mmCIF file of C-alpha atoms and ligand atoms in Angstrom:
data_model
loop_
_atom_site.group_PDB
_atom_site.id
_atom_site.type_symbol
_atom_site.label_atom_id
_atom_site.label_comp_id
_atom_site.label_asym_id
_atom_site.label_seq_id
_atom_site.Cartn_x
_atom_site.Cartn_y
_atom_site.Cartn_z
ATOM 1 C CA MET A 58 18.695 15.012 10.395
ATOM 2 C CA GLU A 59 19.991 11.660 9.294
ATOM 3 C CA LYS A 60 17.991 9.842 6.636
ATOM 4 C CA PRO A 61 15.333 7.608 8.190
ATOM 5 C CA VAL A 62 14.927 3.960 7.255
ATOM 6 C CA LEU A 63 11.264 4.436 6.422
ATOM 7 C CA SER A 64 9.255 7.319 5.015
ATOM 8 C CA LEU A 65 5.583 6.584 5.504
ATOM 9 C CA ILE A 66 3.229 8.515 3.259
ATOM 10 C CA ILE A 67 -0.276 9.021 4.638
ATOM 11 C CA PRO A 68 -2.741 10.856 2.389
ATOM 12 C CA THR A 69 -5.611 12.367 4.325
ATOM 13 C CA TYR A 70 -8.933 13.934 3.575
ATOM 14 C CA ASN A 71 -11.169 14.589 6.570
ATOM 15 C CA GLU A 72 -9.442 12.202 8.944
ATOM 16 C CA ARG A 73 -8.989 14.411 12.001
ATOM 17 C CA GLU A 74 -10.213 11.863 14.554
ATOM 18 C CA ASN A 75 -8.276 8.954 13.057
ATOM 19 C CA LEU A 76 -4.890 10.529 12.493
ATOM 20 C CA PRO A 77 -3.773 11.004 16.141
ATOM 21 C CA ILE A 78 -4.702 7.405 16.961
ATOM 22 C CA LEU A 79 -2.843 6.132 13.913
ATOM 23 C CA VAL A 80 0.309 8.197 14.511
ATOM 24 C CA LYS A 81 0.454 7.031 18.119
ATOM 25 C CA ARG A 82 0.113 3.412 17.055
ATOM 26 C CA ILE A 83 2.815 3.797 14.404
ATOM 27 C CA HIS A 84 5.147 5.312 16.975
ATOM 28 C CA GLU A 85 4.517 2.461 19.426
ATOM 29 C CA VAL A 86 5.385 -0.056 16.741
ATOM 30 C CA LEU A 87 8.389 1.629 15.175
ATOM 31 C CA ARG A 88 10.160 3.558 17.902
ATOM 32 C CA ASP A 89 12.323 0.644 18.991
ATOM 33 C CA TYR A 90 12.444 -0.880 15.536
ATOM 34 C CA CYS A 91 13.801 1.660 13.084
ATOM 35 C CA SER A 92 14.051 5.361 12.355
ATOM 36 C CA TYR A 93 11.102 6.723 10.426
ATOM 37 C CA GLU A 94 9.244 9.803 9.258
ATOM 38 C CA ILE A 95 5.561 10.218 8.569
ATOM 39 C CA ILE A 96 4.536 12.438 5.694
ATOM 40 C CA VAL A 97 0.935 13.519 5.916
ATOM 41 C CA VAL A 98 -0.322 14.801 2.587
ATOM 42 C CA ASP A 99 -3.560 16.641 3.169
ATOM 43 C CA ASP A 100 -5.773 18.107 0.459
ATOM 44 C CA ASN A 101 -6.899 21.089 2.508
ATOM 45 C CA SER A 102 -9.465 18.986 4.409
ATOM 46 C CA PRO A 103 -12.515 20.985 5.487
ATOM 47 C CA ASP A 104 -12.202 19.367 8.937
ATOM 48 C CA GLU A 105 -8.642 20.760 9.187
ATOM 49 C CA THR A 106 -6.837 17.431 9.396
ATOM 50 C CA TRP A 107 -3.664 19.303 8.399
ATOM 51 C CA LYS A 108 -3.880 21.339 11.581
ATOM 52 C CA VAL A 109 -4.123 18.168 13.651
ATOM 53 C CA ALA A 110 -1.098 16.846 11.763
ATOM 54 C CA GLU A 111 0.869 19.996 12.533
ATOM 55 C CA GLU A 112 0.070 19.602 16.218
ATOM 56 C CA LEU A 113 1.236 15.995 16.090
ATOM 57 C CA SER A 114 4.513 17.068 14.478
ATOM 58 C CA VAL A 115 5.536 18.657 17.778
ATOM 59 C CA TYR A 116 5.709 15.229 19.422
ATOM 60 C CA TYR A 117 6.284 12.842 16.556
ATOM 61 C CA PRO A 118 8.445 12.820 13.403
ATOM 62 C CA VAL A 119 5.593 14.079 11.238
ATOM 63 C CA LYS A 120 5.978 16.282 8.161
ATOM 64 C CA VAL A 121 2.882 17.976 6.795
ATOM 65 C CA VAL A 122 2.337 18.686 3.118
ATOM 66 C CA LYS A 123 -0.762 20.778 2.680
ATOM 67 C CA ARG A 124 -2.150 21.074 -0.808
ATOM 68 C CA GLU A 125 -4.627 23.458 -2.382
ATOM 69 C CA GLY A 126 -7.606 21.140 -2.668
ATOM 70 C CA LYS A 127 -8.800 17.598 -3.323
ATOM 71 C CA LEU A 128 -6.440 16.436 -6.058
ATOM 72 C CA GLY A 129 -6.871 12.708 -5.510
ATOM 73 C CA LEU A 130 -5.226 9.835 -3.701
ATOM 74 C CA SER A 131 -2.540 8.805 -6.211
ATOM 75 C CA SER A 132 -1.382 12.357 -6.751
ATOM 76 C CA ALA A 133 -1.109 12.783 -2.965
ATOM 77 C CA VAL A 134 1.134 9.730 -2.751
ATOM 78 C CA ILE A 135 3.356 10.985 -5.579
ATOM 79 C CA GLU A 136 3.605 14.335 -3.825
ATOM 80 C CA GLY A 137 4.554 12.512 -0.633
ATOM 81 C CA PHE A 138 7.328 10.595 -2.439
ATOM 82 C CA LYS A 139 8.873 13.928 -3.425
ATOM 83 C CA HIS A 140 9.186 14.952 0.214
ATOM 84 C CA ALA A 141 10.429 11.580 1.436
ATOM 85 C CA SER A 142 14.051 10.948 2.347
ATOM 86 C CA GLY A 143 13.851 7.388 3.688
ATOM 87 C CA GLU A 144 15.579 4.314 2.310
ATOM 88 C CA PHE A 145 12.147 2.684 1.963
ATOM 89 C CA LEU A 146 8.907 4.382 1.036
ATOM 90 C CA GLY A 147 5.639 3.197 2.554
ATOM 91 C CA VAL A 148 2.055 4.107 1.793
ATOM 92 C CA MET A 149 -0.946 3.610 4.062
ATOM 93 C CA ASP A 150 -4.473 4.919 4.629
ATOM 94 C CA ALA A 151 -5.238 7.207 7.542
ATOM 95 C CA ASP A 152 -8.543 5.651 8.500
ATOM 96 C CA LEU A 153 -7.153 2.758 10.596
ATOM 97 C CA GLN A 154 -8.080 0.103 8.033
ATOM 98 C CA HIS A 155 -4.368 -0.577 7.575
ATOM 99 C CA PRO A 156 -2.911 -1.851 10.862
ATOM 100 C CA PRO A 157 0.535 -0.328 11.531
ATOM 101 C CA GLU A 158 1.405 -3.354 13.667
ATOM 102 C CA ILE A 159 2.544 -5.266 10.559
ATOM 103 C CA LEU A 160 4.993 -2.544 9.507
ATOM 104 C CA PRO A 161 8.000 -4.430 10.953
ATOM 105 C CA ASN A 162 7.063 -7.496 8.874
ATOM 106 C CA LEU A 163 6.848 -5.375 5.759
ATOM 107 C CA ILE A 164 10.163 -3.648 6.443
ATOM 108 C CA GLU A 165 11.803 -6.984 7.192
ATOM 109 C CA GLU A 166 10.830 -8.290 3.770
ATOM 110 C CA ALA A 167 12.128 -5.121 2.132
ATOM 111 C CA LYS A 168 15.405 -5.437 4.034
ATOM 112 C CA ASN A 169 15.647 -9.012 2.794
ATOM 113 C CA GLY A 170 15.806 -7.694 -0.731
ATOM 114 C CA LYS A 171 12.188 -7.559 -1.881
ATOM 115 C CA ASP A 172 11.723 -4.454 -4.020
ATOM 116 C CA ILE A 173 7.996 -4.169 -3.469
ATOM 117 C CA VAL A 174 6.256 -5.528 -0.379
ATOM 118 C CA VAL A 175 2.468 -5.553 -0.536
ATOM 119 C CA ALA A 176 0.298 -5.756 2.566
ATOM 120 C CA SER A 177 -2.183 -8.178 1.125
ATOM 121 C CA ARG A 178 -5.861 -8.713 1.861
ATOM 122 C CA TYR A 179 -6.007 -11.679 -0.464
ATOM 123 C CA ALA A 180 -2.791 -13.549 0.354
ATOM 124 C CA LYS A 181 -3.219 -16.687 2.461
ATOM 125 C CA GLY A 182 -3.988 -15.552 5.999
ATOM 126 C CA GLY A 183 -5.300 -12.151 4.891
ATOM 127 C CA LYS A 184 -8.885 -11.044 5.466
ATOM 128 C CA ILE A 185 -11.410 -8.269 4.979
ATOM 129 C CA GLU A 186 -13.682 -7.367 7.864
ATOM 130 C CA ASN A 187 -17.226 -6.123 7.515
ATOM 131 C CA TRP A 188 -17.574 -5.752 3.808
ATOM 132 C CA GLY A 189 -21.028 -6.286 2.323
ATOM 133 C CA PHE A 190 -21.665 -8.643 -0.569
ATOM 134 C CA LYS A 191 -21.659 -5.848 -3.146
ATOM 135 C CA ARG A 192 -18.305 -4.365 -2.133
ATOM 136 C CA LYS A 193 -16.763 -7.850 -2.110
ATOM 137 C CA VAL A 194 -18.017 -8.609 -5.617
ATOM 138 C CA VAL A 195 -16.815 -5.235 -6.907
ATOM 139 C CA SER A 196 -13.377 -5.733 -5.357
ATOM 140 C CA LYS A 197 -12.954 -9.252 -6.732
ATOM 141 C CA GLY A 198 -14.294 -8.166 -10.122
ATOM 142 C CA ALA A 199 -11.849 -5.265 -10.256
ATOM 143 C CA ARG A 200 -9.022 -7.600 -9.338
ATOM 144 C CA PHE A 201 -9.998 -10.116 -12.031
ATOM 145 C CA LEU A 202 -10.222 -7.415 -14.689
ATOM 146 C CA THR A 203 -6.876 -6.018 -13.586
ATOM 147 C CA LYS A 204 -5.247 -9.401 -14.029
ATOM 148 C CA VAL A 205 -6.869 -9.852 -17.430
ATOM 149 C CA LEU A 206 -5.614 -6.512 -18.681
ATOM 150 C CA VAL A 207 -2.305 -5.990 -16.871
ATOM 151 C CA PRO A 208 0.239 -8.847 -16.979
ATOM 152 C CA GLN A 209 2.335 -7.292 -14.212
ATOM 153 C CA ALA A 210 -0.577 -7.850 -11.812
ATOM 154 C CA ARG A 211 -0.987 -11.538 -12.617
ATOM 155 C CA GLY A 212 1.352 -13.101 -10.119
ATOM 156 C CA ILE A 213 0.098 -10.908 -7.283
ATOM 157 C CA LYS A 214 -2.870 -11.717 -5.073
ATOM 158 C CA ASP A 215 -3.682 -8.128 -4.143
ATOM 159 C CA PRO A 216 -2.400 -5.750 -6.849
ATOM 160 C CA LEU A 217 -4.968 -3.135 -5.811
ATOM 161 C CA SER A 218 -3.902 -2.857 -2.181
ATOM 162 C CA GLY A 219 -3.350 0.636 -0.835
ATOM 163 C CA TYR A 220 -0.847 -0.493 1.801
ATOM 164 C CA PHE A 221 2.717 -1.306 0.704
ATOM 165 C CA ILE A 222 6.425 -0.570 0.993
ATOM 166 C CA ILE A 223 8.934 -0.100 -1.817
ATOM 167 C CA ARG A 224 12.644 0.534 -2.099
ATOM 168 C CA ARG A 225 13.032 4.167 -3.075
ATOM 169 C CA ASP A 226 14.779 3.522 -6.390
ATOM 170 C CA VAL A 227 11.751 1.555 -7.601
ATOM 171 C CA VAL A 228 10.109 4.891 -8.382
ATOM 172 C CA GLU A 229 13.105 7.195 -8.608
ATOM 173 C CA GLY A 230 13.137 8.915 -11.990
ATOM 174 C CA VAL A 231 9.911 7.173 -12.983
ATOM 175 C CA GLU A 232 7.055 9.225 -14.415
ATOM 176 C CA LEU A 233 3.935 8.114 -12.533
ATOM 177 C CA ASN A 234 0.413 8.964 -13.612
ATOM 178 C CA PRO A 235 -1.378 10.831 -10.799
ATOM 179 C CA VAL A 236 -4.945 9.867 -11.735
ATOM 180 C CA GLY A 237 -7.039 7.587 -9.561
ATOM 181 C CA TYR A 238 -6.748 5.555 -6.382
ATOM 182 C CA LYS A 239 -4.540 2.650 -7.364
ATOM 183 C CA ILE A 240 -0.985 3.899 -7.182
ATOM 184 C CA LEU A 241 0.403 0.415 -6.479
ATOM 185 C CA LEU A 242 -0.825 -0.808 -9.859
ATOM 186 C CA GLU A 243 0.832 2.153 -11.527
ATOM 187 C CA ILE A 244 4.100 1.289 -9.768
ATOM 188 C CA LEU A 245 3.793 -2.391 -10.711
ATOM 189 C CA VAL A 246 3.609 -1.413 -14.372
ATOM 190 C CA LYS A 247 6.133 1.403 -14.497
ATOM 191 C CA GLY A 248 8.496 0.889 -11.566
ATOM 192 C CA ASN A 249 12.015 -0.547 -11.641
ATOM 193 C CA TYR A 250 11.851 -3.767 -9.688
ATOM 194 C CA GLU A 251 12.519 -7.454 -9.820
ATOM 195 C CA ASN A 252 10.676 -9.141 -7.018
ATOM 196 C CA VAL A 253 7.460 -8.580 -5.147
ATOM 197 C CA SER A 254 6.351 -10.209 -1.939
ATOM 198 C CA GLU A 255 3.077 -10.155 -0.047
ATOM 199 C CA VAL A 256 2.409 -10.056 3.675
ATOM 200 C CA PRO A 257 -1.151 -11.007 4.667
ATOM 201 C CA PHE A 258 -3.179 -8.705 6.900
ATOM 202 C CA THR A 259 -6.741 -8.080 8.012
ATOM 203 C CA PHE A 260 -8.284 -5.060 6.365
ATOM 204 C CA GLY A 261 -10.181 -3.641 9.324
ATOM 205 C CA THR A 262 -13.196 -1.434 9.742
ATOM 206 C CA ARG A 263 -12.842 2.290 9.158
ATOM 207 C CA GLY A 264 -12.278 4.396 12.274
ATOM 208 C CA MET A 265 -14.346 7.562 12.314
ATOM 209 C CA GLY A 266 -15.620 9.359 9.222
ATOM 210 C CA LYS A 267 -16.732 8.178 5.803
ATOM 211 C CA SER A 268 -15.108 6.465 2.820
ATOM 212 C CA LYS A 269 -14.217 8.797 -0.030
ATOM 213 C CA LEU A 270 -14.674 6.130 -2.648
ATOM 214 C CA ASN A 271 -17.475 7.149 -5.027
ATOM 215 C CA LEU A 272 -18.841 6.296 -8.463
ATOM 216 C CA GLY A 273 -16.454 8.761 -10.096
ATOM 217 C CA GLU A 274 -13.518 6.816 -8.621
ATOM 218 C CA TYR A 275 -14.788 3.590 -10.181
ATOM 219 C CA ALA A 276 -14.878 5.315 -13.567
ATOM 220 C CA ASN A 277 -11.388 6.685 -12.930
ATOM 221 C CA PHE A 278 -10.203 3.197 -12.125
ATOM 222 C CA LEU A 279 -11.504 1.776 -15.398
ATOM 223 C CA ARG A 280 -9.872 4.586 -17.315
ATOM 224 C CA HIS A 281 -6.614 4.029 -15.479
ATOM 225 C CA LEU A 282 -6.761 0.304 -16.151
ATOM 226 C CA TYR A 283 -7.434 0.857 -19.823
ATOM 227 C CA ARG A 284 -4.529 3.284 -20.149
ATOM 228 C CA LEU A 285 -2.083 0.966 -18.393
ATOM 229 C CA SER A 286 -3.205 -1.984 -20.454
ATOM 230 C CA GLU A 287 -2.801 -0.021 -23.634
ATOM 231 C CA THR A 288 0.702 1.010 -22.614
ATOM 232 C CA VAL A 289 1.753 -2.614 -22.308
ATOM 233 C CA GLY A 290 -0.062 -3.710 -25.480
ATOM 234 C CA GLU A 291 -2.589 -5.985 -23.777
ATOM 235 C CA VAL A 292 -5.813 -4.257 -24.787
ATOM 236 C CA MET A 293 -5.317 -5.147 -28.426
ATOM 237 C CA LYS A 294 -4.713 -8.782 -27.537
ATOM 238 C CA LEU A 295 -8.112 -8.983 -25.877
ATOM 239 C CA VAL A 296 -9.740 -7.118 -28.773
ATOM 240 C CA ARG A 297 -8.194 -9.569 -31.249
ATOM 241 C CA TYR A 298 -9.485 -12.442 -29.156
ATOM 242 C CA MET A 299 -12.973 -10.954 -29.229
ATOM 243 C CA VAL A 300 -12.841 -10.635 -33.014
ATOM 244 C CA ILE A 301 -11.789 -14.270 -33.238
ATOM 245 C CA SER A 302 -14.684 -15.265 -30.994
ATOM 246 C CA VAL A 303 -17.174 -13.552 -33.277
ATOM 247 C CA LEU A 304 -15.659 -15.293 -36.316
ATOM 248 C CA ALA A 305 -15.794 -18.572 -34.391
ATOM 249 C CA LEU A 306 -19.520 -18.112 -33.973
ATOM 250 C CA PHE A 307 -19.889 -18.077 -37.740
ATOM 251 C CA VAL A 308 -17.777 -21.215 -38.001
ATOM 252 C CA ASN A 309 -20.154 -22.830 -35.536
ATOM 253 C CA MET A 310 -23.218 -21.830 -37.537
ATOM 254 C CA PHE A 311 -21.653 -22.927 -40.788
ATOM 255 C CA PHE A 312 -20.829 -26.410 -39.482
ATOM 256 C CA PHE A 313 -24.231 -26.740 -37.879
ATOM 257 C CA PHE A 314 -25.882 -25.837 -41.180
ATOM 258 C CA ILE A 315 -23.799 -28.310 -43.167
ATOM 259 C CA LEU A 316 -24.187 -31.180 -40.696
ATOM 260 C CA THR A 317 -27.918 -30.806 -40.179
ATOM 261 C CA ASN A 318 -28.603 -30.454 -43.908
ATOM 262 C CA TYR A 319 -26.102 -32.786 -45.505
ATOM 263 C CA SER A 320 -25.432 -35.523 -42.972
ATOM 264 C CA SER A 321 -27.630 -38.057 -41.256
ATOM 265 C CA LEU A 322 -26.540 -36.919 -37.787
ATOM 266 C CA ASN A 323 -29.090 -35.990 -35.158
ATOM 267 C CA TYR A 324 -29.117 -32.239 -34.455
ATOM 268 C CA ILE A 325 -27.688 -32.654 -30.941
ATOM 269 C CA TYR A 326 -24.625 -34.467 -32.304
ATOM 270 C CA SER A 327 -24.384 -31.891 -35.052
ATOM 271 C CA SER A 328 -24.396 -29.180 -32.422
ATOM 272 C CA ILE A 329 -21.651 -30.859 -30.383
ATOM 273 C CA LEU A 330 -19.454 -31.279 -33.458
ATOM 274 C CA SER A 331 -20.050 -27.682 -34.508
ATOM 275 C CA LEU A 332 -19.128 -26.446 -31.044
ATOM 276 C CA GLU A 333 -15.931 -28.454 -31.195
ATOM 277 C CA ALA A 334 -15.123 -27.032 -34.635
ATOM 278 C CA MET A 335 -15.677 -23.564 -33.222
ATOM 279 C CA ILE A 336 -13.337 -24.198 -30.287
ATOM 280 C CA LEU A 337 -10.572 -25.646 -32.462
ATOM 281 C CA PHE A 338 -10.901 -22.794 -34.939
ATOM 282 C CA SER A 339 -10.558 -20.152 -32.214
ATOM 283 C CA PHE A 340 -7.658 -22.054 -30.658
ATOM 284 C CA ALA A 341 -5.686 -22.212 -33.899
ATOM 285 C CA LEU A 342 -6.362 -18.630 -34.874
ATOM 286 C CA SER A 343 -5.530 -17.360 -31.364
ATOM 287 C CA GLU A 344 -2.185 -19.104 -31.423
ATOM 288 C CA ILE A 345 -1.367 -17.310 -34.626
ATOM 289 C CA TRP A 346 -3.022 -13.956 -34.204
ATOM 290 C CA VAL A 347 -3.468 -13.252 -30.465
ATOM 291 C CA LEU A 348 -0.085 -14.486 -29.342
ATOM 292 C CA LYS A 349 1.696 -13.634 -32.615
ATOM 293 C CA GLY A 350 5.042 -15.384 -32.243
ATOM 294 C CA GLU A 351 4.839 -15.313 -28.444
ATOM 295 C CA GLN A 352 4.011 -19.000 -28.327
ATOM 296 C CA VAL A 353 7.564 -19.993 -29.157
ATOM 297 C CA LYS A 354 8.348 -19.097 -25.537
ATOM 298 C CA ARG A 355 5.703 -21.545 -24.370
ATOM 299 C CA PRO A 356 7.086 -25.018 -23.867
ATOM 300 C CA THR A 357 4.221 -27.544 -23.755
ATOM 301 C CA ASN A 358 3.250 -29.288 -26.946
ATOM 302 C CA ALA A 359 0.394 -28.083 -29.127
ATOM 303 C CA VAL A 360 -1.905 -31.060 -28.499
ATOM 304 C CA LEU A 361 -1.738 -30.493 -24.759
ATOM 305 C CA ARG A 362 -2.451 -26.804 -25.273
ATOM 306 C CA ALA A 363 -5.429 -27.634 -27.477
ATOM 307 C CA LEU A 364 -6.815 -29.985 -24.819
ATOM 308 C CA LYS A 365 -6.445 -27.376 -22.108
ATOM 309 C CA TYR A 366 -8.044 -24.819 -24.368
ATOM 310 C CA ASN A 367 -10.974 -27.135 -24.874
ATOM 311 C CA ALA A 368 -11.429 -27.678 -21.159
ATOM 312 C CA PHE A 369 -11.485 -23.960 -20.389
ATOM 313 C CA CYS A 370 -13.930 -23.296 -23.201
ATOM 314 C CA PHE A 371 -16.337 -25.795 -21.681
ATOM 315 C CA GLY A 372 -16.091 -23.653 -18.558
ATOM 316 C CA GLY A 373 -16.939 -20.689 -20.772
ATOM 317 C CA ILE A 374 -20.035 -22.440 -22.081
ATOM 318 C CA LEU A 375 -21.183 -23.103 -18.518
ATOM 319 C CA ILE A 376 -20.622 -19.436 -17.632
ATOM 320 C CA ASN A 377 -22.638 -18.382 -20.664
ATOM 321 C CA ILE A 378 -25.539 -20.601 -19.616
ATOM 322 C CA GLY A 379 -25.198 -19.536 -15.960
ATOM 323 C CA VAL A 380 -25.374 -15.823 -16.776
ATOM 324 C CA LEU A 381 -28.232 -16.438 -19.191
ATOM 325 C CA CYS A 382 -30.308 -18.162 -16.503
ATOM 326 C CA LEU A 383 -29.374 -15.711 -13.754
ATOM 327 C CA PHE A 384 -30.139 -12.573 -15.728
ATOM 328 C CA THR A 385 -33.316 -13.954 -17.289
ATOM 329 C CA ASN A 386 -34.843 -15.641 -14.243
ATOM 330 C CA VAL A 387 -33.575 -13.539 -11.356
ATOM 331 C CA PHE A 388 -33.127 -10.051 -12.844
ATOM 332 C CA ASP A 389 -35.914 -10.363 -15.415
ATOM 333 C CA VAL A 390 -33.722 -9.344 -18.346
ATOM 334 C CA TYR A 391 -34.910 -10.192 -21.873
ATOM 335 C CA TYR A 392 -33.300 -13.558 -22.674
ATOM 336 C CA PHE A 393 -31.629 -12.324 -25.833
ATOM 337 C CA VAL A 394 -29.886 -9.563 -23.903
ATOM 338 C CA SER A 395 -28.993 -11.991 -21.083
ATOM 339 C CA ASN A 396 -27.387 -14.280 -23.616
ATOM 340 C CA PHE A 397 -25.351 -11.387 -25.006
ATOM 341 C CA PHE A 398 -23.877 -10.669 -21.552
ATOM 342 C CA GLY A 399 -23.407 -14.390 -21.039
ATOM 343 C CA SER A 400 -21.311 -14.633 -24.204
ATOM 344 C CA ILE A 401 -19.187 -11.645 -23.222
ATOM 345 C CA GLY A 402 -18.613 -13.274 -19.837
ATOM 346 C CA ALA A 403 -17.649 -16.510 -21.539
ATOM 347 C CA VAL A 404 -15.234 -14.834 -23.946
ATOM 348 C CA ILE A 405 -13.476 -12.948 -21.138
ATOM 349 C CA TRP A 406 -13.299 -16.125 -19.069
ATOM 350 C CA ASN A 407 -11.870 -18.106 -21.994
ATOM 351 C CA TYR A 408 -9.333 -15.400 -22.690
ATOM 352 C CA ALA A 409 -8.242 -15.033 -19.067
ATOM 353 C CA MET A 410 -7.925 -18.732 -18.312
ATOM 354 C CA ASN A 411 -6.055 -19.536 -21.487
ATOM 355 C CA ILE A 412 -3.720 -16.573 -21.267
ATOM 356 C CA TRP A 413 -2.896 -17.474 -17.650
ATOM 357 C CA LEU A 414 -2.789 -21.233 -17.914
ATOM 358 C CA THR A 415 -2.755 -22.628 -21.448
ATOM 359 C CA TRP A 416 -0.381 -20.043 -22.845
ATOM 360 C CA LYS A 417 1.572 -19.382 -19.661
ATOM 361 C CA THR A 418 5.087 -18.258 -20.522
ATOM 362 C CA LYS A 419 7.179 -19.939 -17.820
HETATM 363 N N1 UDP B 711 -7.883 9.979 0.600
HETATM 364 C C1 UDP B 711 -7.216 11.124 0.184
HETATM 365 N N2 UDP B 711 -7.641 11.791 -0.907
HETATM 366 C C2 UDP B 711 -8.711 11.378 -1.630
HETATM 367 C C3 UDP B 711 -9.377 10.190 -1.238
HETATM 368 C C4 UDP B 711 -8.928 9.508 -0.134
HETATM 369 O O1 UDP B 711 -6.247 11.531 0.819
HETATM 370 O O2 UDP B 711 -9.059 12.029 -2.608
HETATM 371 C C5 UDP B 711 -7.370 9.216 1.753
HETATM 372 C C6 UDP B 711 -8.386 8.997 2.869
HETATM 373 O O3 UDP B 711 -8.380 10.080 3.792
HETATM 374 C C7 UDP B 711 -7.872 7.727 3.491
HETATM 375 C C8 UDP B 711 -7.331 6.958 2.299
HETATM 376 O O4 UDP B 711 -7.070 7.934 1.306
HETATM 377 O O5 UDP B 711 -6.801 7.967 4.368
HETATM 378 C C9 UDP B 711 -8.277 5.881 1.787
HETATM 379 O O6 UDP B 711 -9.526 6.425 1.450
HETATM 380 P P1 UDP B 711 -10.911 5.740 1.834
HETATM 381 O O7 UDP B 711 -10.867 5.188 3.205
HETATM 382 O O8 UDP B 711 -11.969 6.750 1.568
HETATM 383 O O9 UDP B 711 -11.023 4.589 0.771
HETATM 384 P P2 UDP B 711 -11.566 3.103 0.996
HETATM 385 O O10 UDP B 711 -10.834 2.511 2.162
HETATM 386 O O11 UDP B 711 -13.030 3.235 1.253
HETATM 387 O O12 UDP B 711 -11.243 2.410 -0.296
HETATM 388 MG MG1 MG B 712 -10.717 3.339 3.958
#
């Protein structure tokens, strides 16, 4: 058989009702558009999804890779890549949350030279249907943390999407880590690519069956994130920033002590001046110790950077106070503990905003 344009990897675990509907929809969309193959990677689903896939392979270009047991989503995708012969490799969920109708748009982008094309829930025009408040907060929080810790994710609205297309040489010869759910993030860090584009879509409601996302997967995600961040040397930057923030607190206390004891200033003014001393101290030390030499690549002048830094730190102070009030008044947390979480929130906010905007490389 001639090599297809697209190899579409679909990992499945207990998706027997959804798969036939999905395969039919994919065929409708692609049959007049381009040659394709579907590679179903099934982890020996108890509901025998693999059997359904084998039946489908009589009528559609479906290959079935049946594995021993539940080895996880990312490892299934990597396994699928090994069996794929297409010019482009695609990945999508089996549960109908990823509409195949946008496949031509994704392929078009890839044909136009984009190395990685992400079907994006968070790009302009994208949407998520029927998610509760908690799932939304978790998703946004995970995305924020990802951008804080992994620079390759920063320019991308939805680096944790599970629906995407890549040119095959993006991952050819690349050692990918098979742990976790977020294979796109792994590819963004380790793949060979130059440009990424995003196509908005609406992340729909699951067809039949249940989500396989559980608490263990959240822990896996954090571990994965930590490992990736360590690989690219970003974890230590954040740690250094946290050390600086603790030192800055002492600077604040020192100034406050001096001003209230040895000047005639009112304590409110003393406090404001001490806060400002703290901010300037952490700015100067960060430029030297967090960025180490990196700031030579950053064009704006130092005064402008210091002003921006100041502005973001005021945001940090507001976040600290916000978390303090929320935790203490709404969740009944002891105010000292609330303040501790508030300060951590503020430090991460300050770090993220300044790394992205004050110390932006381009
Ligand atoms: N899946 C899989 N192996 C796993 C977990 C999930 O093959 O260990 C498949 C699942 O069948 C579905 C896709 O990965 O096709 C996405 O999983 P799910 O819908 O449970 O995740 P969610 O959409 O809730 O994040
Ligand atoms: Mg799903």
